[in-house]
Amino acid sequence: MDAPTERRPVVVADDVHVEYKVLATGKKPGAADSGRRLMQRTRSTRTVHALKGVSFKAYENDSIGVIGSNGSGKSTLMRAIVGLTPASRGSIYAASRPSMLGVGAALIKDLSGERNVILGGLALGLSMEEIQAKYDEIVDFSGIRDFIEMPMRTYSSGMTARLKFAIATAKDHEILIVDEALAVGDKGFRDRSEARIRDIRDNAGTIFLVSHSMRSIQDTCNRVIWINKGTLMMDGTPDEVLPEYAKST
Amino acid sequence: MTLADEASRAGLHKVGGRPPFGSYLRQVWERREFIYALARFRVEAENGRNRLGMAWVILKPLLNAGVYGLIFGLILSTHKGVDDFVPFLVIGALMIEYFSTCLTMGAKSITSNAALVQSLSFPRMALPLALVTQRLLMFIPTVGVMLLVAVAWGNRPTWEWLLIIPVTVTFTIFNTGVTLITARLTVHFRDMTQLLPFISRFIFYSTGVFFSFEERFRDHPTALEIVAFQPLHEFLTLGRTIFLGGPQYEVEPKFFIYSTVWAIVVLALGARFFWAAEERYGRTD
């Protein structure tokens, strides 16, 4: 490596644009539109420019809070980092494949918790042996051992969220993206999950935390990226960015 | 120094973008446990809330066979000149059912799993493959039903019956190829899901499920030669000739060769075609 003061970048976003083409039904309301034309059906494709040239560098052991109002492009940026939504222009470079914390979509509600631990683990890319080795740890962390044989549809939303979190964090991640995951469960579980996130951050390296909770960003992040309408507004320490963000809203 | 230079100097790789075909297939192979678990658990979940549970895997094809037998055998009497019409019909109907569920449900295997595709990264081919595996798991008991019906109509098991195993393998390969093609097409044109039930109906009525091509076109040797190249006709005929005895049901060795070639070609094309749009599947438009 170079000088010890220079930290190694692990994620680099280079002028990332994301555009969607959506088959729009209905029409844009405009001053001239009224009466007869309201009944006409228009089916035109509309281009949504979700990210308009975002660039930043994330270093090892950074934990970066990502803030912005709803629809500002936070989630799109995260999906672009993971490679789920390819950039239309620009590129994202990463030291290893970043992963998003979340496994909910892979689970089947009609199956027992036990089956879902296996399915979720496999979906995350764990092997059958790894899942068997971690099974007890996952179940104990979720705190629903008594209900693990029951179908997941019978769980309360809190129980479901805990199980999902427990499965999702069973895998070790080098670069991890957490999208509003801290706000689940009761007080006890929230404390445990925040501790787990800090663990992951210490072991992992780099973490992106998308949240609307300024408190949890202040607590866990050393850096904040503020996205607004697809552009990067500010990038700096929480003490610099959060007050500016609070002023704008 | 640009960001791209800096990234490459730090040894970073570009995210996204599809891997070359060979390593893509290797990634799919590494996910085989996931594919199998997804398929098996979905079969379980599909039947888990029914009182009779997994018994429906057998009951459904039996009931289907009963309905087809009643309509085509008794009411429409399409059985002219066909020996052992009921097993003829049941084997044909159950085999075509395997194909058409792959065709219509496989087409939705990406679009109906949009949430999964957008939240986890794995080679997307796992989803259509899981669907075919799921249908295969449900097809295996229906082979048992075919066997039962064949025995009930006075056929006795022979070593020839074991040939159903290679036929099931090639049929599954063929269905996989078709599923991969329709899965990608549906991502580009959602309208496919409206169209496919009709295509599947058309195939059902035109493939000779409830009538015999050989009888119907007895005086048109050219038509019969053309039909011999229709892959589904080949699979159905193989299934029937394996289980049923008598002069009408001699196993045609050439159908083994034709259908295997079909299966391999369709799978190769399908895999290639599906892979080429790998980055496209995660997009929400």
Short mmCIF file of C-alpha atoms in Angstrom, two decimals:
data_model
loop_
_atom_site.label_atom_id
_atom_site.label_comp_id
_atom_site.label_asym_id
_atom_site.label_seq_id
_atom_site.Cartn_x
_atom_site.Cartn_y
_atom_site.Cartn_z
CA MET A 1 0.00 0.00 0.00
CA ASP A 2 0.92 3.65 -0.20
CA ALA A 3 1.34 5.97 2.69
CA PRO A 4 -0.44 4.75 5.85
CA THR A 5 -2.59 7.86 5.92
CA GLU A 6 -4.16 6.98 2.57
CA ARG A 7 -7.15 4.71 3.07
CA ARG A 8 -8.11 2.14 0.51
CA PRO A 9 -11.34 2.85 -1.35
CA VAL A 10 -13.69 -0.16 -1.49
CA VAL A 11 -16.63 1.32 -3.37
CA VAL A 12 -16.30 3.97 -6.05
CA ALA A 13 -19.31 5.47 -7.80
CA ASP A 14 -18.28 7.27 -10.96
CA ASP A 15 -20.93 9.59 -12.38
CA VAL A 16 -23.78 7.10 -11.98
CA HIS A 17 -26.97 7.74 -13.91
CA VAL A 18 -30.03 5.53 -13.70
CA GLU A 19 -32.94 6.01 -16.05
CA TYR A 20 -36.13 4.03 -16.17
CA LYS A 21 -38.49 3.88 -19.07
CA VAL A 22 -41.99 3.42 -17.76
CA LEU A 23 -45.05 2.68 -19.83
CA ALA A 24 -47.16 5.48 -18.39
CA THR A 25 -50.89 5.15 -18.34
CA GLY A 26 -52.98 8.22 -17.75
CA LYS A 27 -51.54 11.60 -18.46
CA LYS A 28 -49.71 14.45 -16.90
CA PRO A 29 -52.16 17.00 -15.63
CA GLY A 30 -51.58 20.31 -17.36
CA ALA A 31 -53.35 23.65 -17.54
CA ALA A 32 -54.69 23.06 -21.05
CA ASP A 33 -55.95 19.56 -20.30
CA SER A 34 -59.59 19.35 -19.55
CA GLY A 35 -62.90 17.92 -20.65
CA ARG A 36 -62.71 15.83 -23.77
CA ARG A 37 -59.00 15.10 -23.60
CA LEU A 38 -59.29 13.71 -20.10
CA MET A 39 -61.08 10.69 -21.52
CA GLN A 40 -58.44 9.90 -24.10
CA ARG A 41 -56.10 7.17 -23.07
CA THR A 42 -52.49 7.92 -23.62
CA ARG A 43 -49.90 5.20 -23.51
CA SER A 44 -46.57 6.83 -23.88
CA THR A 45 -43.28 5.80 -22.40
CA ARG A 46 -41.91 8.23 -19.88
CA THR A 47 -38.31 8.36 -18.85
CA VAL A 48 -37.67 8.72 -15.16
CA HIS A 49 -34.21 10.02 -14.37
CA ALA A 50 -33.75 8.48 -10.92
CA LEU A 51 -30.05 9.25 -10.51
CA LYS A 52 -28.36 12.14 -12.27
CA GLY A 53 -24.64 11.64 -12.02
CA VAL A 54 -23.70 10.61 -8.49
CA SER A 55 -20.01 10.22 -7.64
CA PHE A 56 -18.38 9.32 -4.34
CA LYS A 57 -15.74 7.11 -2.81
CA ALA A 58 -16.30 4.86 0.21
CA TYR A 59 -13.32 3.65 2.18
CA GLU A 60 -12.64 0.64 4.35
CA ASN A 61 -14.39 0.80 7.73
CA ASP A 62 -16.59 3.66 6.64
CA SER A 63 -20.13 3.54 7.84
CA ILE A 64 -22.05 5.85 5.63
CA GLY A 65 -25.52 7.11 6.36
CA VAL A 66 -27.60 7.78 3.28
CA ILE A 67 -30.36 10.34 3.73
CA GLY A 68 -32.88 12.11 1.56
CA SER A 69 -36.61 12.52 1.27
CA ASN A 70 -38.85 9.76 -0.14
CA GLY A 71 -38.27 9.22 -3.83
CA SER A 72 -34.95 11.04 -3.81
CA GLY A 73 -33.10 8.06 -5.30
CA LYS A 74 -31.54 6.55 -2.16
CA SER A 75 -32.81 3.06 -2.78
CA THR A 76 -32.00 3.26 -6.47
CA LEU A 77 -28.43 4.22 -5.61
CA MET A 78 -28.17 1.30 -3.20
CA ARG A 79 -29.56 -1.10 -5.77
CA ALA A 80 -27.06 0.22 -8.28
CA ILE A 81 -24.21 -0.40 -5.82
CA VAL A 82 -25.34 -3.99 -5.36
CA GLY A 83 -25.65 -4.40 -9.11
CA LEU A 84 -29.37 -5.09 -9.11
CA THR A 85 -30.24 -1.97 -11.06
CA PRO A 86 -27.61 -1.43 -13.69
CA ALA A 87 -26.43 2.14 -14.25
CA SER A 88 -27.50 3.60 -17.58
CA ARG A 89 -24.33 5.68 -17.66
CA GLY A 90 -21.29 5.75 -15.42
CA SER A 91 -20.08 2.82 -13.36
CA ILE A 92 -19.73 1.45 -9.89
CA TYR A 93 -16.54 -0.27 -8.79
CA ALA A 94 -16.26 -2.38 -5.68
CA ALA A 95 -13.63 -4.50 -3.95
CA SER A 96 -16.06 -7.37 -3.51
CA ARG A 97 -19.66 -7.88 -4.41
CA PRO A 98 -21.71 -5.64 -2.07
CA SER A 99 -24.82 -7.20 -0.62
CA MET A 100 -28.04 -5.79 0.64
CA LEU A 101 -29.31 -6.78 4.04
CA GLY A 102 -32.67 -8.29 3.40
CA VAL A 103 -33.97 -11.70 2.59
CA GLY A 104 -37.72 -11.21 2.96
CA ALA A 105 -38.53 -11.71 -0.70
CA ALA A 106 -37.08 -15.21 -0.73
CA LEU A 107 -39.22 -16.53 2.08
CA ILE A 108 -42.52 -18.39 1.67
CA LYS A 109 -45.24 -17.48 4.14
CA ASP A 110 -46.95 -20.85 4.06
CA LEU A 111 -43.84 -22.65 5.27
CA SER A 112 -42.55 -23.06 8.80
CA GLY A 113 -39.86 -20.80 10.23
CA GLU A 114 -37.44 -23.70 10.09
CA ARG A 115 -37.93 -24.21 6.35
CA ASN A 116 -37.59 -20.49 5.79
CA VAL A 117 -34.26 -20.34 7.63
CA ILE A 118 -32.98 -22.95 5.17
CA LEU A 119 -34.50 -21.28 2.13
CA GLY A 120 -33.36 -17.79 3.15
CA GLY A 121 -29.86 -19.01 3.89
CA LEU A 122 -29.58 -20.72 0.52
CA ALA A 123 -30.94 -17.60 -1.19
CA LEU A 124 -28.18 -15.57 0.46
CA GLY A 125 -25.62 -17.96 -0.95
CA LEU A 126 -24.82 -19.99 2.15
CA SER A 127 -24.26 -23.70 1.70
CA MET A 128 -26.41 -26.33 3.39
CA GLU A 129 -23.58 -27.15 5.85
CA GLU A 130 -23.14 -23.48 6.78
CA ILE A 131 -26.85 -23.17 7.43
CA GLN A 132 -26.88 -26.26 9.63
CA ALA A 133 -23.93 -24.89 11.59
CA LYS A 134 -25.62 -21.52 12.09
CA TYR A 135 -29.18 -22.75 12.50
CA ASP A 136 -29.34 -22.55 16.30
CA GLU A 137 -27.67 -19.17 16.36
CA ILE A 138 -30.20 -17.78 13.87
CA VAL A 139 -33.19 -19.16 15.75
CA ASP A 140 -31.93 -17.98 19.13
CA PHE A 141 -31.19 -14.52 17.83
CA SER A 142 -34.67 -14.21 16.36
CA GLY A 143 -36.09 -15.30 19.73
CA ILE A 144 -38.95 -17.32 18.23
CA ARG A 145 -37.79 -20.86 18.98
CA ASP A 146 -41.23 -21.80 20.36
CA PHE A 147 -42.87 -20.96 17.05
CA ILE A 148 -40.22 -22.21 14.64
CA GLU A 149 -42.35 -25.19 13.55
CA MET A 150 -45.35 -23.00 12.74
CA PRO A 151 -46.06 -21.55 9.30
CA MET A 152 -44.66 -18.06 8.92
CA ARG A 153 -48.07 -16.64 8.00
CA THR A 154 -49.11 -17.17 11.62
CA TYR A 155 -46.29 -14.92 12.91
CA SER A 156 -46.91 -11.38 14.01
CA SER A 157 -45.24 -8.71 11.87
CA GLY A 158 -42.65 -8.17 14.59
CA MET A 159 -41.79 -11.87 14.72
CA THR A 160 -41.51 -12.02 10.94
CA ALA A 161 -39.21 -9.01 10.91
CA ARG A 162 -36.99 -10.53 13.60
CA LEU A 163 -36.70 -13.80 11.76
CA LYS A 164 -35.84 -12.00 8.52
CA PHE A 165 -33.21 -9.90 10.25
CA ALA A 166 -31.71 -12.97 11.95
CA ILE A 167 -31.44 -14.85 8.66
CA ALA A 168 -30.10 -11.89 6.73
CA THR A 169 -27.32 -11.15 9.21
CA ALA A 170 -26.20 -14.77 9.40
CA LYS A 171 -23.93 -14.18 6.44
CA ASP A 172 -20.66 -12.30 6.78
CA HIS A 173 -20.54 -9.33 4.48
CA GLU A 174 -17.60 -7.25 3.40
CA ILE A 175 -19.68 -4.43 2.02
CA LEU A 176 -23.17 -4.28 3.42
CA ILE A 177 -26.18 -2.13 2.69
CA VAL A 178 -28.84 -1.82 5.37
CA ASP A 179 -32.08 -0.25 4.26
CA GLU A 180 -34.10 0.98 7.26
CA ALA A 181 -33.67 -2.36 8.98
CA LEU A 182 -33.08 -1.00 12.45
CA ALA A 183 -36.61 0.12 13.06
CA VAL A 184 -38.06 -3.36 13.51
CA GLY A 185 -39.24 -5.20 16.57
CA ASP A 186 -39.57 -4.20 20.18
CA LYS A 187 -37.04 -2.25 22.24
CA GLY A 188 -35.08 -5.34 23.29
CA PHE A 189 -34.76 -6.62 19.75
CA ARG A 190 -33.85 -3.19 18.41
CA ASP A 191 -30.96 -2.93 20.85
CA ARG A 192 -29.76 -6.41 19.91
CA SER A 193 -30.03 -5.68 16.20
CA GLU A 194 -28.14 -2.40 16.53
CA ALA A 195 -25.41 -4.25 18.40
CA ARG A 196 -25.38 -6.84 15.62
CA ILE A 197 -25.04 -4.11 13.00
CA ARG A 198 -22.10 -2.64 14.89
CA ASP A 199 -20.57 -6.13 15.02
CA ILE A 200 -20.99 -6.53 11.30
CA ARG A 201 -19.49 -3.12 10.74
CA ASP A 202 -16.47 -3.96 12.88
CA ASN A 203 -15.92 -7.28 11.12
CA ALA A 204 -17.04 -6.25 7.69
CA GLY A 205 -15.55 -3.06 6.72
CA THR A 206 -17.97 -0.88 4.93
CA ILE A 207 -21.60 -0.32 5.63
CA PHE A 208 -24.24 1.88 4.02
CA LEU A 209 -27.19 2.69 6.24
CA VAL A 210 -30.29 4.07 4.56
CA SER A 211 -32.50 5.55 7.22
CA HIS A 212 -34.91 8.31 8.06
CA SER A 213 -33.88 8.12 11.70
CA MET A 214 -31.32 10.87 12.28
CA ARG A 215 -30.62 9.40 15.70
CA SER A 216 -29.49 6.03 14.41
CA ILE A 217 -27.39 7.71 11.71
CA GLN A 218 -25.79 9.99 14.28
CA ASP A 219 -25.08 6.94 16.47
CA THR A 220 -23.69 4.54 13.90
CA CYS A 221 -22.22 6.53 11.02
CA ASN A 222 -19.00 8.45 10.54
CA ARG A 223 -20.08 9.92 7.26
CA VAL A 224 -23.32 11.00 5.61
CA ILE A 225 -24.37 11.24 1.98
CA TRP A 226 -27.40 13.39 1.24
CA ILE A 227 -29.26 12.66 -1.97
CA ASN A 228 -31.95 14.90 -3.32
CA LYS A 229 -33.84 14.39 -6.59
CA GLY A 230 -31.15 12.10 -7.91
CA THR A 231 -28.19 14.36 -7.25
CA LEU A 232 -25.65 14.33 -4.48
CA MET A 233 -26.30 17.38 -2.30
CA MET A 234 -23.69 16.91 0.39
CA ASP A 235 -21.07 14.41 1.52
CA GLY A 236 -19.40 14.86 4.90
CA THR A 237 -19.45 14.05 8.60
CA PRO A 238 -22.82 13.76 10.34
CA ASP A 239 -22.12 17.01 12.18
CA GLU A 240 -21.75 18.87 8.91
CA VAL A 241 -24.53 17.27 6.88
CA LEU A 242 -27.37 16.56 9.32
CA PRO A 243 -27.96 20.20 10.37
CA GLU A 244 -28.04 21.30 6.71
CA TYR A 245 -30.47 18.50 5.89
CA ALA A 246 -32.67 19.45 8.84
CA LYS A 247 -32.72 23.05 7.61
CA SER A 248 -33.85 22.05 4.10
CA THR A 249 -36.84 20.02 5.29
CA MET B 1 -6.66 11.11 -11.87
CA THR B 2 -10.20 10.05 -12.72
CA LEU B 3 -12.33 7.95 -10.43
CA ALA B 4 -12.15 5.04 -12.85
CA ASP B 5 -8.32 5.08 -12.76
CA GLU B 6 -8.35 5.28 -9.01
CA ALA B 7 -10.77 2.36 -8.80
CA SER B 8 -8.64 0.16 -11.01
CA ARG B 9 -5.48 1.16 -9.11
CA ALA B 10 -7.14 0.05 -5.88
CA GLY B 11 -8.03 -3.26 -7.50
CA LEU B 12 -11.78 -2.74 -7.62
CA HIS B 13 -14.05 -4.54 -10.06
CA LYS B 14 -16.99 -3.15 -11.92
CA VAL B 15 -20.30 -4.09 -10.31
CA GLY B 16 -23.11 -5.52 -12.37
CA GLY B 17 -22.68 -6.60 -15.91
CA ARG B 18 -23.15 -10.19 -16.79
CA PRO B 19 -20.38 -12.72 -16.44
CA PRO B 20 -19.24 -14.67 -19.48
CA PHE B 21 -21.52 -17.57 -20.42
CA GLY B 22 -19.27 -20.28 -19.01
CA SER B 23 -18.80 -18.76 -15.58
CA TYR B 24 -22.47 -17.84 -15.52
CA LEU B 25 -23.39 -21.50 -15.90
CA ARG B 26 -20.90 -22.34 -13.18
CA GLN B 27 -22.59 -19.83 -10.85
CA VAL B 28 -25.95 -21.43 -11.63
CA TRP B 29 -24.49 -24.85 -10.79
CA GLU B 30 -23.21 -23.50 -7.46
CA ARG B 31 -26.79 -22.48 -6.65
CA ARG B 32 -28.22 -25.96 -7.25
CA GLU B 33 -29.14 -26.44 -3.58
CA PHE B 34 -31.08 -23.18 -3.64
CA ILE B 35 -32.86 -24.17 -6.84
CA TYR B 36 -33.86 -27.54 -5.43
CA ALA B 37 -34.96 -26.13 -2.07
CA LEU B 38 -37.04 -23.43 -3.75
CA ALA B 39 -38.73 -26.04 -5.94
CA ARG B 40 -39.38 -28.53 -3.15
CA PHE B 41 -40.61 -25.97 -0.64
CA ARG B 42 -42.94 -24.44 -3.20
CA VAL B 43 -44.54 -27.81 -3.87
CA GLU B 44 -44.97 -28.18 -0.13
CA ALA B 45 -46.38 -24.69 0.30
CA GLU B 46 -48.78 -25.17 -2.60
CA ASN B 47 -50.37 -28.14 -0.87
CA GLY B 48 -49.71 -27.30 2.76
CA ARG B 49 -53.06 -25.68 3.46
CA ASN B 50 -55.18 -28.39 1.89
CA ARG B 51 -56.67 -30.98 4.19
CA LEU B 52 -55.38 -33.76 1.98
CA GLY B 53 -51.94 -32.12 1.72
CA MET B 54 -49.48 -33.81 -0.61
CA ALA B 55 -52.09 -36.37 -1.69
CA TRP B 56 -53.21 -33.73 -4.20
CA VAL B 57 -50.03 -34.29 -6.18
CA ILE B 58 -51.53 -37.68 -7.14
CA LEU B 59 -55.23 -36.75 -6.93
CA LYS B 60 -55.01 -33.84 -9.36
CA PRO B 61 -53.65 -35.84 -12.31
CA LEU B 62 -56.08 -38.67 -11.55
CA LEU B 63 -59.03 -36.28 -11.62
CA ASN B 64 -57.65 -34.67 -14.76
CA ALA B 65 -57.38 -38.08 -16.37
CA GLY B 66 -60.95 -38.84 -15.32
CA VAL B 67 -62.28 -35.64 -16.89
CA TYR B 68 -60.40 -36.20 -20.17
CA GLY B 69 -61.53 -39.83 -20.27
CA LEU B 70 -65.14 -38.84 -19.75
CA ILE B 71 -65.22 -36.00 -22.28
CA PHE B 72 -63.12 -37.37 -25.09
CA GLY B 73 -63.58 -41.07 -24.52
CA LEU B 74 -67.29 -41.32 -23.75
CA ILE B 75 -68.94 -38.11 -24.95
CA LEU B 76 -66.92 -37.04 -27.99
CA SER B 77 -65.77 -40.55 -28.89
CA THR B 78 -62.53 -39.51 -30.51
CA HIS B 79 -61.20 -43.00 -29.92
CA LYS B 80 -61.91 -44.47 -33.35
CA GLY B 81 -59.20 -46.90 -34.34
CA VAL B 82 -57.15 -46.40 -31.19
CA ASP B 83 -56.44 -49.43 -29.02
CA ASP B 84 -56.41 -48.88 -25.27
CA PHE B 85 -57.89 -45.42 -25.70
CA VAL B 86 -58.08 -44.52 -22.01
CA PRO B 87 -54.38 -45.07 -21.22
CA PHE B 88 -53.55 -43.48 -24.61
CA LEU B 89 -55.45 -40.38 -23.53
CA VAL B 90 -54.24 -40.32 -19.93
CA ILE B 91 -50.56 -40.62 -20.84
CA GLY B 92 -50.87 -37.96 -23.51
CA ALA B 93 -52.82 -35.55 -21.29
CA LEU B 94 -50.48 -35.88 -18.32
CA MET B 95 -47.38 -35.42 -20.44
CA ILE B 96 -48.72 -32.37 -22.23
CA GLU B 97 -49.78 -30.96 -18.85
CA TYR B 98 -46.14 -31.04 -17.72
CA PHE B 99 -45.12 -29.13 -20.82
CA SER B 100 -47.87 -26.52 -20.71
CA THR B 101 -47.47 -25.72 -17.00
CA CYS B 102 -43.77 -25.15 -17.65
CA LEU B 103 -44.68 -22.95 -20.61
CA THR B 104 -47.26 -20.77 -18.89
CA MET B 105 -45.88 -20.67 -15.34
CA GLY B 106 -42.28 -20.55 -16.49
CA ALA B 107 -43.07 -17.47 -18.48
CA LYS B 108 -43.88 -15.69 -15.22
CA SER B 109 -40.90 -17.05 -13.31
CA ILE B 110 -39.01 -13.75 -13.47
CA THR B 111 -41.87 -11.26 -13.55
CA SER B 112 -43.78 -12.78 -10.64
CA ASN B 113 -40.63 -12.85 -8.52
CA ALA B 114 -39.71 -9.21 -9.07
CA ALA B 115 -39.18 -8.56 -5.35
CA LEU B 116 -36.77 -11.46 -5.07
CA VAL B 117 -34.90 -10.41 -8.20
CA GLN B 118 -34.53 -6.87 -6.89
CA SER B 119 -33.36 -7.71 -3.40
CA LEU B 120 -30.90 -10.57 -3.75
CA SER B 121 -28.15 -11.24 -6.20
CA PHE B 122 -27.96 -14.70 -7.70
CA PRO B 123 -27.93 -15.85 -11.31
CA ARG B 124 -31.49 -15.24 -12.46
CA MET B 125 -31.55 -18.51 -14.34
CA ALA B 126 -32.14 -20.11 -10.94
CA LEU B 127 -35.78 -18.97 -11.03
CA PRO B 128 -36.92 -20.64 -14.27
CA LEU B 129 -34.84 -23.69 -13.34
CA ALA B 130 -36.57 -23.86 -9.96
CA LEU B 131 -39.93 -23.68 -11.71
CA VAL B 132 -39.09 -26.59 -14.02
CA THR B 133 -37.73 -28.56 -11.04
CA GLN B 134 -40.97 -27.86 -9.20
CA ARG B 135 -43.03 -29.14 -12.13
CA LEU B 136 -40.73 -32.15 -12.47
CA LEU B 137 -41.28 -33.04 -8.83
CA MET B 138 -45.00 -32.99 -9.55
CA PHE B 139 -44.60 -34.89 -12.83
CA ILE B 140 -42.87 -37.90 -11.22
CA PRO B 141 -45.98 -39.03 -9.29
CA THR B 142 -48.05 -38.61 -12.45
CA VAL B 143 -45.76 -41.15 -14.12
CA GLY B 144 -46.97 -43.47 -11.38
CA VAL B 145 -50.55 -42.68 -12.42
CA MET B 146 -49.74 -43.52 -16.06
CA LEU B 147 -48.26 -46.80 -14.88
CA LEU B 148 -51.36 -47.65 -12.87
CA VAL B 149 -53.70 -46.85 -15.74
CA ALA B 150 -51.59 -48.89 -18.15
CA VAL B 151 -51.68 -51.89 -15.78
CA ALA B 152 -55.43 -51.46 -15.19
CA TRP B 153 -55.97 -51.80 -18.95
CA GLY B 154 -54.19 -55.11 -19.05
CA ASN B 155 -50.61 -54.13 -19.86
CA ARG B 156 -47.92 -55.96 -17.97
CA PRO B 157 -44.69 -54.27 -16.85
CA THR B 158 -41.68 -55.06 -19.01
CA TRP B 159 -38.08 -53.90 -18.95
CA GLU B 160 -39.08 -51.52 -21.72
CA TRP B 161 -40.97 -49.45 -19.12
CA LEU B 162 -37.63 -48.28 -17.72
CA LEU B 163 -37.22 -46.27 -20.92
CA ILE B 164 -39.57 -43.71 -19.35
CA ILE B 165 -36.58 -42.50 -17.32
CA PRO B 166 -34.51 -41.24 -20.29
CA VAL B 167 -37.70 -39.88 -21.87
CA THR B 168 -38.46 -37.92 -18.68
CA VAL B 169 -34.90 -36.58 -18.71
CA THR B 170 -35.02 -35.40 -22.33
CA PHE B 171 -38.56 -34.07 -21.92
CA THR B 172 -37.41 -32.08 -18.88
CA ILE B 173 -34.43 -30.71 -20.81
CA PHE B 174 -36.78 -29.67 -23.59
CA ASN B 175 -39.18 -28.00 -21.16
CA THR B 176 -36.28 -26.18 -19.49
CA GLY B 177 -35.22 -24.70 -22.81
CA VAL B 178 -38.75 -23.58 -23.61
CA THR B 179 -39.15 -22.09 -20.12
CA LEU B 180 -35.94 -20.10 -20.41
CA ILE B 181 -37.11 -18.61 -23.69
CA THR B 182 -40.59 -17.67 -22.49
CA ALA B 183 -39.25 -16.36 -19.16
CA ARG B 184 -37.10 -13.80 -20.97
CA LEU B 185 -39.74 -12.93 -23.58
CA THR B 186 -42.23 -12.12 -20.83
CA VAL B 187 -39.77 -9.67 -19.27
CA HIS B 188 -39.72 -7.73 -22.55
CA PHE B 189 -43.38 -8.17 -23.43
CA ARG B 190 -45.71 -8.64 -20.49
CA ASP B 191 -48.46 -9.33 -23.02
CA MET B 192 -47.00 -12.82 -23.36
CA THR B 193 -48.82 -13.89 -20.22
CA GLN B 194 -52.12 -13.09 -21.96
CA LEU B 195 -51.12 -14.91 -25.10
CA LEU B 196 -49.54 -18.05 -23.68
CA PRO B 197 -52.72 -19.74 -22.38
CA PHE B 198 -54.02 -19.69 -25.97
CA ILE B 199 -50.77 -21.03 -27.36
CA SER B 200 -50.86 -23.78 -24.77
CA ARG B 201 -54.51 -24.55 -25.64
CA PHE B 202 -53.61 -24.68 -29.31
CA ILE B 203 -50.75 -27.08 -28.61
CA PHE B 204 -53.05 -29.23 -26.49
CA TYR B 205 -55.64 -29.57 -29.25
CA SER B 206 -53.22 -29.90 -32.13
CA THR B 207 -50.71 -32.33 -30.69
CA GLY B 208 -52.94 -35.38 -30.73
CA VAL B 209 -53.66 -35.74 -27.07
CA PHE B 210 -57.14 -37.15 -27.59
CA PHE B 211 -56.88 -38.42 -31.16
CA SER B 212 -54.28 -40.39 -32.98
CA PHE B 213 -52.33 -38.64 -35.72
CA GLU B 214 -51.45 -41.99 -37.19
CA GLU B 215 -55.14 -42.84 -37.59
CA ARG B 216 -56.33 -39.39 -38.62
CA PHE B 217 -53.70 -38.97 -41.35
CA ARG B 218 -53.46 -42.63 -42.34
CA ASP B 219 -53.76 -41.70 -46.03
CA HIS B 220 -51.43 -38.69 -45.88
CA PRO B 221 -47.89 -40.02 -45.49
CA THR B 222 -46.42 -36.52 -45.98
CA ALA B 223 -48.45 -35.13 -43.09
CA LEU B 224 -47.27 -37.99 -40.89
CA GLU B 225 -43.66 -37.34 -41.86
CA ILE B 226 -44.02 -33.69 -40.91
CA VAL B 227 -45.68 -34.56 -37.59
CA ALA B 228 -42.79 -36.89 -36.79
CA PHE B 229 -40.65 -33.77 -36.44
CA GLN B 230 -43.00 -32.15 -33.92
CA PRO B 231 -41.14 -32.58 -30.62
CA LEU B 232 -44.22 -32.87 -28.41
CA HIS B 233 -45.71 -35.49 -30.68
CA GLU B 234 -42.44 -37.39 -30.31
CA PHE B 235 -42.45 -37.21 -26.51
CA LEU B 236 -46.09 -38.22 -26.25
CA THR B 237 -45.68 -41.10 -28.67
CA LEU B 238 -42.63 -42.31 -26.78
CA GLY B 239 -44.53 -42.22 -23.50
CA ARG B 240 -47.44 -44.17 -24.98
CA THR B 241 -45.41 -46.77 -26.82
CA ILE B 242 -43.28 -47.45 -23.76
CA PHE B 243 -46.24 -48.23 -21.50
CA LEU B 244 -48.68 -49.80 -23.92
CA GLY B 245 -48.38 -53.07 -25.81
CA GLY B 246 -49.92 -54.22 -29.06
CA PRO B 247 -49.21 -53.59 -32.74
CA GLN B 248 -50.07 -49.85 -32.57
CA TYR B 249 -47.52 -49.22 -29.88
CA GLU B 250 -44.12 -50.20 -31.20
CA VAL B 251 -41.37 -47.97 -29.77
CA GLU B 252 -39.90 -45.87 -32.57
CA PRO B 253 -36.12 -45.65 -32.05
CA LYS B 254 -35.88 -42.63 -34.37
CA PHE B 255 -38.15 -40.66 -32.02
CA PHE B 256 -35.55 -41.09 -29.29
CA ILE B 257 -32.94 -39.52 -31.51
CA TYR B 258 -35.18 -36.72 -32.83
CA SER B 259 -36.50 -35.75 -29.41
CA THR B 260 -33.03 -35.78 -27.84
CA VAL B 261 -31.73 -33.50 -30.58
CA TRP B 262 -34.71 -31.19 -30.07
CA ALA B 263 -34.15 -31.11 -26.32
CA ILE B 264 -30.45 -30.28 -26.55
CA VAL B 265 -30.90 -27.65 -29.24
CA VAL B 266 -33.78 -25.92 -27.42
CA LEU B 267 -31.90 -25.95 -24.11
CA ALA B 268 -28.74 -24.53 -25.67
CA LEU B 269 -30.68 -21.78 -27.44
CA GLY B 270 -32.77 -21.07 -24.36
CA ALA B 271 -29.82 -20.83 -21.99
CA ARG B 272 -27.94 -18.53 -24.33
CA PHE B 273 -31.01 -16.40 -24.97
CA PHE B 274 -31.82 -16.10 -21.27
CA TRP B 275 -28.24 -15.25 -20.28
CA ALA B 276 -27.97 -12.47 -22.86
CA ALA B 277 -30.45 -10.31 -20.93
CA GLU B 278 -29.18 -11.08 -17.41
CA GLU B 279 -28.73 -7.40 -16.44
CA ARG B 280 -32.19 -6.58 -17.67
CA TYR B 281 -34.13 -8.73 -15.20
CA GLY B 282 -33.52 -6.53 -12.16
CA ARG B 283 -34.83 -3.37 -13.76
CA THR B 284 -38.24 -2.23 -12.72
CA ASP B 285 -39.46 -0.83 -16.03
#
